Coordinates of C-alpha atoms in Angstrom, one line a residue:
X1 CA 2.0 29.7 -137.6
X2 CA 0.7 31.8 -135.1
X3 CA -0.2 31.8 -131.6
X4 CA -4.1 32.3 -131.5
X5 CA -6.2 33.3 -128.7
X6 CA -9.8 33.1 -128.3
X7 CA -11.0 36.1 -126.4
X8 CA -15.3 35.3 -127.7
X9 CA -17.6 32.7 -128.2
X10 CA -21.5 32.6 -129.1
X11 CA -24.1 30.1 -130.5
X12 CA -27.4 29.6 -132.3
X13 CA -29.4 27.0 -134.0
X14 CA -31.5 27.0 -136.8
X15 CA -34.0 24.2 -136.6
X16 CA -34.6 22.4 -140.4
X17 CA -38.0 20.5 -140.9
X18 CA -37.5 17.2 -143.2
X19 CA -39.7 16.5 -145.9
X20 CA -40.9 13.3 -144.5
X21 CA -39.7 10.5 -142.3
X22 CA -35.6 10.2 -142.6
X23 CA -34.6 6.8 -141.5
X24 CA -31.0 5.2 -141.2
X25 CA -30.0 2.9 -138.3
X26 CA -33.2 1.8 -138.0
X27 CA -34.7 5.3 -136.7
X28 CA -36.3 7.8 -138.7
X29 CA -35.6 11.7 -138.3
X30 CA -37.9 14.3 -138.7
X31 CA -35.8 17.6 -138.5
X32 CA -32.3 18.3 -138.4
X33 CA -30.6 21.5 -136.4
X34 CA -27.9 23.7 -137.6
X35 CA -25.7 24.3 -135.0
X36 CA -23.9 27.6 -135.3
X37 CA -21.3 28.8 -133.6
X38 CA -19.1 32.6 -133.5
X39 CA -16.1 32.7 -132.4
X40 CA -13.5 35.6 -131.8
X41 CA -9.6 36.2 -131.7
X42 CA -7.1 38.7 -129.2
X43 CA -6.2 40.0 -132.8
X44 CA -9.7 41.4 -134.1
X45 CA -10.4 38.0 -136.2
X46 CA -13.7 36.4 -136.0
X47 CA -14.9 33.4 -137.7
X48 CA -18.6 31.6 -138.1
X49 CA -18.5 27.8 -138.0
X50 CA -21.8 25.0 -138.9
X51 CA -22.7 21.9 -138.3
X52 CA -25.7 20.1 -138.7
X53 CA -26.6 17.8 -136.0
X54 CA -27.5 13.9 -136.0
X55 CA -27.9 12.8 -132.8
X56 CA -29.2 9.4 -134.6
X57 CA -25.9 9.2 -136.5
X58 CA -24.2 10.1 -133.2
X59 CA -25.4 7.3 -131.2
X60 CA -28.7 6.0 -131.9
X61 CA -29.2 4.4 -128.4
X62 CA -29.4 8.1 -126.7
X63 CA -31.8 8.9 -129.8
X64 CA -34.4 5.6 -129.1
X65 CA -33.9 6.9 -125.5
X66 CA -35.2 10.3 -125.7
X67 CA -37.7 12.5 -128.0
X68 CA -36.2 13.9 -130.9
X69 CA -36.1 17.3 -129.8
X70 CA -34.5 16.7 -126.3
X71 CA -31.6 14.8 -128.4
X72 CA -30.6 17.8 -130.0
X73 CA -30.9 20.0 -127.4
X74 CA -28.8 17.6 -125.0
X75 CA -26.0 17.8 -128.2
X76 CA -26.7 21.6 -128.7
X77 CA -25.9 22.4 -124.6
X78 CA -22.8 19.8 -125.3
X79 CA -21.4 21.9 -128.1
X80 CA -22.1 25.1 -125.6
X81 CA -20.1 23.3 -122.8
X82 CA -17.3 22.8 -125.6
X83 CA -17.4 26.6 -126.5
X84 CA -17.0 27.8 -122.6
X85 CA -13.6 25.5 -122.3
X86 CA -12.1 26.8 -125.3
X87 CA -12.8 30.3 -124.2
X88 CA -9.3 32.2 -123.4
X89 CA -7.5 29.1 -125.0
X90 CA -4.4 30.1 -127.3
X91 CA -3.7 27.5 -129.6
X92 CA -1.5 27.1 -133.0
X93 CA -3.8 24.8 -134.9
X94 CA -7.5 23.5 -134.6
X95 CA -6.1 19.9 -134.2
X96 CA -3.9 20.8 -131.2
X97 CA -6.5 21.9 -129.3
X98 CA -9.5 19.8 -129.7
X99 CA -7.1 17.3 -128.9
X100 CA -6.4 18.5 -125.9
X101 CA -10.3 19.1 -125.1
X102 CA -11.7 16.0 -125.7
X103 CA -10.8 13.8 -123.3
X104 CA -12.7 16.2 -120.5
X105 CA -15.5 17.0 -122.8
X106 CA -16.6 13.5 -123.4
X107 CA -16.4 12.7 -119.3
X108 CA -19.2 16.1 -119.2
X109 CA -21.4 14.9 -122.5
X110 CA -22.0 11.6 -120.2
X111 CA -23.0 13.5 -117.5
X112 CA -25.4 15.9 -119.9
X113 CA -27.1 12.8 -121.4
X114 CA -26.8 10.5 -119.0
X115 CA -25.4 7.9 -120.4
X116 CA -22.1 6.6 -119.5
X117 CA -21.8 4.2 -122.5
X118 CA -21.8 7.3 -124.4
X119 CA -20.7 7.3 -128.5
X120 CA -18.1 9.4 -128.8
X121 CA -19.1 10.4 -132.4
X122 CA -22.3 12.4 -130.8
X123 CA -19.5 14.4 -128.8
X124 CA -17.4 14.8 -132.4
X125 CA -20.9 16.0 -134.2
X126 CA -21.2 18.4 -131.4
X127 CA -17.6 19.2 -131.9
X128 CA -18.0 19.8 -135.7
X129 CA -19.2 23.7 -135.9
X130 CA -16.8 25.2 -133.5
X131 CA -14.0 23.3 -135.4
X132 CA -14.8 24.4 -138.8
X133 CA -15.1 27.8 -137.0
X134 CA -11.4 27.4 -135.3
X135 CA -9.9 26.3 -138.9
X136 CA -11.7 29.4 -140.7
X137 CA -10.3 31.7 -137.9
X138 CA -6.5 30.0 -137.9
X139 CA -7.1 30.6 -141.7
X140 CA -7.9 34.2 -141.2
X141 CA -5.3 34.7 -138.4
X142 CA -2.4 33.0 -140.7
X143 CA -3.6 34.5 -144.3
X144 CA -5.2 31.8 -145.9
X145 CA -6.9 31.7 -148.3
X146 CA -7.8 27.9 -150.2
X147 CA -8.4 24.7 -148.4
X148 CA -5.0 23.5 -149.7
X149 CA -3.5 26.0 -148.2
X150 CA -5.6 25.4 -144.3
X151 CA -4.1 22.1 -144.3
X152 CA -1.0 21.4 -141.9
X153 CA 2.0 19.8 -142.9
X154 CA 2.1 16.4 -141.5
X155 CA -1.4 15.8 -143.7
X156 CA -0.5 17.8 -147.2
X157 CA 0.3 15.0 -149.2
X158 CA -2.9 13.1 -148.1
X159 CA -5.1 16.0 -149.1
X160 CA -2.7 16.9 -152.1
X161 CA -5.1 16.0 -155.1
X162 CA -7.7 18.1 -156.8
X163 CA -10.0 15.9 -158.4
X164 CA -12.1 17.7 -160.9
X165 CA -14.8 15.4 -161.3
X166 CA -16.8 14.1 -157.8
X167 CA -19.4 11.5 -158.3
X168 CA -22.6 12.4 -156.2
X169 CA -23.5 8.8 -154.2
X170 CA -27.4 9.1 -154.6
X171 CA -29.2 8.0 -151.3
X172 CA -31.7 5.0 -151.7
X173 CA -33.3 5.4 -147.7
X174 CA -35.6 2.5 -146.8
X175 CA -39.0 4.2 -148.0
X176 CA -38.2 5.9 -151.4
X177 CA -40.4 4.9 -154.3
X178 CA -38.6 2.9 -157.1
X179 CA -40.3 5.9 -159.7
X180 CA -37.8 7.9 -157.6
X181 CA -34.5 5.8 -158.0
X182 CA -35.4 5.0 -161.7
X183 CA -35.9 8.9 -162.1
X184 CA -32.7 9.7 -160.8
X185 CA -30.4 7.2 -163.3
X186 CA -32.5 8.9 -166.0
X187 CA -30.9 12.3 -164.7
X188 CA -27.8 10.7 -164.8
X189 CA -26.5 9.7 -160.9
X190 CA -24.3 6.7 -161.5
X191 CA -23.3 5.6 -157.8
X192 CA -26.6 4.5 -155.9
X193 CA -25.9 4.3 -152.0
X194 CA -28.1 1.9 -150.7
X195 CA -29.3 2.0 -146.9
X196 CA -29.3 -1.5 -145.5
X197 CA -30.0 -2.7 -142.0
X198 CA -34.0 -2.2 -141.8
X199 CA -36.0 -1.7 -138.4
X200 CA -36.7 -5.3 -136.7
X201 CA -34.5 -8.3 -135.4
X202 CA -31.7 -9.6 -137.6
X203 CA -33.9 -12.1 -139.6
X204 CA -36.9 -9.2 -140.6
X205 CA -33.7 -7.0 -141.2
X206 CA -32.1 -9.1 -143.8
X207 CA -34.9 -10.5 -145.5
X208 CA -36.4 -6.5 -145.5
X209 CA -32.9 -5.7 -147.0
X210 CA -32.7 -8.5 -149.3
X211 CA -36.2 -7.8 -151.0
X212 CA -34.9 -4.4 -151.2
X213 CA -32.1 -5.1 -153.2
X214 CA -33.5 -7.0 -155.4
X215 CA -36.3 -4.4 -156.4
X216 CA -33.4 -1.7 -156.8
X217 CA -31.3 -3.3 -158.5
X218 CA -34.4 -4.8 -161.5
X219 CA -35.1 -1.0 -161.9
X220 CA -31.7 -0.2 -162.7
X221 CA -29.9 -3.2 -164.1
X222 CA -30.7 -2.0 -167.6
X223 CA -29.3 1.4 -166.9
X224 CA -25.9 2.3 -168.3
X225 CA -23.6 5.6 -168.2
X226 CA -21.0 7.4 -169.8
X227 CA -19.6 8.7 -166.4
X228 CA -17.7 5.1 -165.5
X229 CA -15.5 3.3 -167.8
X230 CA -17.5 0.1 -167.9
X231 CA -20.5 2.2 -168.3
X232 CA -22.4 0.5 -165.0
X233 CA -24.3 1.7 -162.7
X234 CA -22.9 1.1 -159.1
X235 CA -23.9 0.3 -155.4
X236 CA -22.7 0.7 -152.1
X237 CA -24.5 -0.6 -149.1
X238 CA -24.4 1.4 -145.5
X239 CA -25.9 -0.5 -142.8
X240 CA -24.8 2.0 -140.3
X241 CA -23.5 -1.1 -137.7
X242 CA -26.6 -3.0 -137.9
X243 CA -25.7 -6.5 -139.3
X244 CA -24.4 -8.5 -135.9
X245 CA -21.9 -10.9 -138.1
X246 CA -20.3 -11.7 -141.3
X247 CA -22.6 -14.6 -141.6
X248 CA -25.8 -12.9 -141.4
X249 CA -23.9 -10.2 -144.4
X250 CA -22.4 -13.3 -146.6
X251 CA -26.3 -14.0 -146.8
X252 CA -27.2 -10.6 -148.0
X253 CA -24.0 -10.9 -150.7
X254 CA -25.1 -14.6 -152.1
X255 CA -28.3 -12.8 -152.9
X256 CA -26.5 -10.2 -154.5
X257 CA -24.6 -12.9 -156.3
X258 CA -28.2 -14.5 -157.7
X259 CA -29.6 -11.8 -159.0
X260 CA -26.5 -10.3 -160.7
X261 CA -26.1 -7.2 -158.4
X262 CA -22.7 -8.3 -156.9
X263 CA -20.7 -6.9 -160.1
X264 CA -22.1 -3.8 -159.4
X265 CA -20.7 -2.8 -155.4
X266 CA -18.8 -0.9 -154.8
X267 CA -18.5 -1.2 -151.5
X268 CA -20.2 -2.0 -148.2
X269 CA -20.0 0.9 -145.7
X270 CA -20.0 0.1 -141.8
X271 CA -21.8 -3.2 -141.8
X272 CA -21.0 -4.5 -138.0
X273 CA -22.1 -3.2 -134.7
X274 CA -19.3 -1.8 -133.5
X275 CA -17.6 -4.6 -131.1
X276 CA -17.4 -6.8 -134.3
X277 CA -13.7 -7.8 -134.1
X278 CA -14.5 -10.3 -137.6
X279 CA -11.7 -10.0 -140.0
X280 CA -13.4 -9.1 -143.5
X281 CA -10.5 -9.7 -145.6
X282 CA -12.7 -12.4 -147.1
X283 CA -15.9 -10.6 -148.0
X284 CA -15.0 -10.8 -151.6
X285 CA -15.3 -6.7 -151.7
X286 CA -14.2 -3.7 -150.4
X287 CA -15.7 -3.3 -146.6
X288 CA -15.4 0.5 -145.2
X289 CA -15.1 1.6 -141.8
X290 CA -17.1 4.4 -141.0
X291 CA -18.5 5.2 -137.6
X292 CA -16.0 2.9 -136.2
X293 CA -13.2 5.0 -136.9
X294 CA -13.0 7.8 -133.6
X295 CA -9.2 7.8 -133.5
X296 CA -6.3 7.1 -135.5
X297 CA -6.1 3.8 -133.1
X298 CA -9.5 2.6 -134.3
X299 CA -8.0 3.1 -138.2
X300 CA -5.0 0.7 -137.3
X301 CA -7.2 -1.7 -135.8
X302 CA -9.5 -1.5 -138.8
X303 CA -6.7 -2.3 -141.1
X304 CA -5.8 -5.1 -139.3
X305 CA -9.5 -6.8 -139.6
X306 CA -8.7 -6.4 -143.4
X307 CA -10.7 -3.3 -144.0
X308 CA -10.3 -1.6 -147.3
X309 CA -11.6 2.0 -147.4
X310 CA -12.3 4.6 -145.2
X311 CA -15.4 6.5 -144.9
X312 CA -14.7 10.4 -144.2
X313 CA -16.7 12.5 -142.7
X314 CA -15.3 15.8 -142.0
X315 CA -19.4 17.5 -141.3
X316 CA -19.9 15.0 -138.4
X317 CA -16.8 14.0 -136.9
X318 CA -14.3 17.1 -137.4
X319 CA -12.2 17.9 -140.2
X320 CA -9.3 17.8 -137.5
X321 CA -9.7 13.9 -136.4
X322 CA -10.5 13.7 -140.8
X323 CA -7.4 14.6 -141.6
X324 CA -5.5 12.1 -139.3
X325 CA -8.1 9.1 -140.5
X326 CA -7.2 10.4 -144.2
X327 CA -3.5 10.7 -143.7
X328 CA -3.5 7.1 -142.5
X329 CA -5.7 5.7 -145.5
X330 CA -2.9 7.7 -147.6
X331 CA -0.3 6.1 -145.8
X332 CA -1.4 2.2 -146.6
X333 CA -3.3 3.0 -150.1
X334 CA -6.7 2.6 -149.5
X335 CA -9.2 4.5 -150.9
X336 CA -11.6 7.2 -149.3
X337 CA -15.2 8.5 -150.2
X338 CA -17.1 11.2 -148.1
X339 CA -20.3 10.6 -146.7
X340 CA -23.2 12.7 -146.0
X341 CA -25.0 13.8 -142.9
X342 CA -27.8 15.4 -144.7
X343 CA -26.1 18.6 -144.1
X344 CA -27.0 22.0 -145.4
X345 CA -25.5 23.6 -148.4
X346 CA -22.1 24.9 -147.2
X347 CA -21.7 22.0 -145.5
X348 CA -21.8 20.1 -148.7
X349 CA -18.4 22.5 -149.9
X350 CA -16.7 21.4 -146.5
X351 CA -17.2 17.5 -147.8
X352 CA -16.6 18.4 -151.2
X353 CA -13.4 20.3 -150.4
X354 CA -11.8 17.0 -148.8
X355 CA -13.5 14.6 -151.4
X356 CA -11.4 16.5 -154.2
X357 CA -8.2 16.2 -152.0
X358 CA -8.1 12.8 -151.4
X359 CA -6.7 10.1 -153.9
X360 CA -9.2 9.3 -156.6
X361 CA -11.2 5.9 -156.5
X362 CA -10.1 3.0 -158.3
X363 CA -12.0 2.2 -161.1
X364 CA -13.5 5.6 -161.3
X365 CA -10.8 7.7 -161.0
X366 CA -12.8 10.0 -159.5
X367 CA -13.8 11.5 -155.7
X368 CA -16.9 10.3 -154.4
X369 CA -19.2 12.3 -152.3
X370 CA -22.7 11.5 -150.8
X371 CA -25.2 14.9 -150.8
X372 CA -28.6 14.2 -150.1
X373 CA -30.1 17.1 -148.8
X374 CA -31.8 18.5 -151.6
X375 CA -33.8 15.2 -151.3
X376 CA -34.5 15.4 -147.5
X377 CA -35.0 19.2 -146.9
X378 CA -38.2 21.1 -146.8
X379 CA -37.0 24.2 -147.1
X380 CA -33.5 23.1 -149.7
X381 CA -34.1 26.1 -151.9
X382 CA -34.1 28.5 -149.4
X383 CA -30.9 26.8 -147.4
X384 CA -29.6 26.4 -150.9
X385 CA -30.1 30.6 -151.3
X386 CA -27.4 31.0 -148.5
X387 CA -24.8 29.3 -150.4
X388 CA -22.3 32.3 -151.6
X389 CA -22.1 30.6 -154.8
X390 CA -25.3 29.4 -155.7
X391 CA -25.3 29.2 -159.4
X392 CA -21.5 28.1 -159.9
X393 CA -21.6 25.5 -162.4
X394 CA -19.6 23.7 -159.4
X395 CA -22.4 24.1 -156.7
X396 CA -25.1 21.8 -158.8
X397 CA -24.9 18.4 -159.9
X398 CA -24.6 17.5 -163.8
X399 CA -24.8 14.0 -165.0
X400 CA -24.4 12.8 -160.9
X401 CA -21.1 14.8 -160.2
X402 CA -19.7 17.6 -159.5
X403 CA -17.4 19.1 -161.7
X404 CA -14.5 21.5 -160.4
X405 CA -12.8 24.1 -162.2
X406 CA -10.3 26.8 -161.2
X407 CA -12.7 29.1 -159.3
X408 CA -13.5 26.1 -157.2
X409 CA -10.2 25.6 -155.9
X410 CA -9.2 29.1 -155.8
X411 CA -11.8 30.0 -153.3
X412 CA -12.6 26.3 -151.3
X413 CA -16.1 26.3 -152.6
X414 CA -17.4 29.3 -150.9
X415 CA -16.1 28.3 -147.3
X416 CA -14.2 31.1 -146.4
X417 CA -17.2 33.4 -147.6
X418 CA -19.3 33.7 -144.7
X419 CA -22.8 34.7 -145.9
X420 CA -24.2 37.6 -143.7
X421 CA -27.8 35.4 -143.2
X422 CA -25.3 33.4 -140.7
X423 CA -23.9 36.2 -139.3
X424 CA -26.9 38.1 -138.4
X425 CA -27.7 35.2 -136.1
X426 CA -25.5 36.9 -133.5
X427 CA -25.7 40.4 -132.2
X428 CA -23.5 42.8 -132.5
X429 CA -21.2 43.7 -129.8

């Protein structure tokens, strides 16, 4: 591959207004920020990269520390600082050089929020839109054209597959209406991703969780599908690191077991704080790593506490350090699902891209993919508008998936097309 030089760099944001209070993590978002970022080559190349920003994903302490607003801007000058120390870089591949970045770039996001216990997944969210623009412009530089084809040799056969059917993981946040969730099974979502890990102490968390559940799952317990072959509707839990222990969660699972909900997860996404060291081997399900996971360390040392699935989440922490946390998942057979971070509609083909590569789920034998921005967005129509590909049968769900044909996969959903709306964000020079 070539030898790429960055002789240009610019950013912009667009700021998104929510429909109502967001919350996860026990904080509540009310708009989200598309970072956007332009970058160009010595050879003429030039490429646009996105990212939508979550500074409460990223590390909810700097959120409850700040206003909303000063978060982003605080991960909006990181992703600046980031842009001026890969300018007059020459690199060969995105991965190479972010990895060679990072380790200064996290030392300067402490000193830009001020905080020294600093998550490094708020510098990887900040990281997100100039990589997706260095992988479109090393796809540009080297003639390619597909996501398959983007993807470097050490991780080929971990992103080898093309699933043609994605199931959509509908999000169930704290405050939607049960008329909502019943709605949705009616239009045919089969997966139900339940957020877990309510505001208040551990006690008010779990029994706000539990009498959640059990509301849920009496709505939908009568439900069946066509799109699973034991025609059930299923769960999966994300506390975003809020339960302290596997005793507090075995709690939250012998309700389950009462009310006849247990048959129906899935899995439980990132239940722990993070310097949980419990093994979960004995949870009776599959428990996935998800925030926890910065490095390919962290996915050995997840393994070894008797994790079973990996959460990926190429539109927050980089498709680069994805790939490495796929490869290794690939590596020791366990299965992967992309999550969301209520990003905007091309973001949703960069998740969907690696959702189809990756090894189909047991028991569905299908991808799985959480999208929930159409939910969340004020303004989804319009953002939707922007996609390149707005009406392909592939951009819109049908009976809670996705379904992938040829054009799909010929073209990477759109992701290599550029719509000039972005483009117009930065002047001409």
């Amino acid at each position: 591959m070539k030898e790429i030089e960055i002789t240009g760099i610019d950013s912009n944001f667009q700021r998104e207004e929510l429909k109502h209070f967001f919350g996860f993590k026990g904080g509540y978002l009310t708009e989200l920020w598309q970072n956007i970022v332009h970058i160009t080559s010595k050879n003429g190349f030039d490429s646009i990269g996105m990212a939508t920003q979550s500074v409460l994903y990223g590390d909810s302490n700097l959120f409850a520390s700040t206003s909303e607003s000063n978060g982003n801007a605080l991960m909006f000058v990181t992703t600046n600082r980031a842009l001026k120390a890969i300018n007059g870089s020459k690199f060969e591949t995105p991965i190479a050089l972010l990895d060679q970045i990072i380790p200064q770039l996290y030392h300067e996001a402490k000193e830009i929020t001020g905080i020294n216990q600093l998550n490094i997944n708020f510098l990887y969210n900040a990281l997100s839109s100039i990589d997706n623009a260095l992988w479109l412009l090393y796809a540009a530089e080297n003639s390619l054209s597909t996501f398959y084809d983007m993807i470097p040799f050490p991780y080929k056969s971990a992103l080898s597959h093309q699933n043609k059917k994605i199931a959509i993981m509908f999000q169930i946040p704290y405050n939607m209406p049960i008329s909502d969730i019943v709605k949705a099974a009616e239009e045919g979502y089969f997966v139900f991703k339940i957020k877990t890990g309510f505001p208040g102490s551990p006690e008010e968390m779990l029994r706000k969780d539990i009498n959640r559940l059990t509301e849920i799952h009496q709505a939908l317990n009568t439900k069946n599908t066509s799109q699973t072959p034991t025609g059930k509707l299923y769960y999966t839990m994300d506390a975003n690191g809020r339960y302290p222990d596997k005793e507090m969660l075995f709690k939250y699972l012998d309700h389950a077991r009462a009310i006849g909900a247990f048959e129906h997860i899935l899995l439980y996404e990132e239940p722990f704080v993070e310097h949980n060291t419990e093994n979960v081997s004995d949870m009776g399900i599959l428990i996935a790593a998800d925030e926890s996971i910065h490095t390919e360390k962290d996915a050995y040392a997840k393994l070894n506490l008797g994790y079973g699935a990996f959460v990926l989440k190429g539109i927050a922490k980089t498709l680069s350090s994805t790939m490495k946390i796929a490869n290794i998942a690939y590596q020791h057979q366990i299965p992967c699902i992309c999550s969301d971070l209520t990003v905007n509609p091309i973001l949703v083909e960069w998740n969907k891209n690696v959702a189809a590569a990756v090894a189909p789920f047991p028991g569905l034998e299908m991808g799985i993919i959480e999208t929930n921005g159409d939910m969340n967005y004020k303004n989804w129509t319009a953002m939707k508008s922007r996609h390149p590909y707005p009406q392909a049968k592939w951009a819109n769900a049908i009976n809670g998936a996705f379904e992938l044909d040829g054009h799909y996969f010929e073209n990477g959903g759109g992701i290599f097309d550029v719509p000039s709306y972005y483009r117009n964000f930065f002047k001409q020079k």
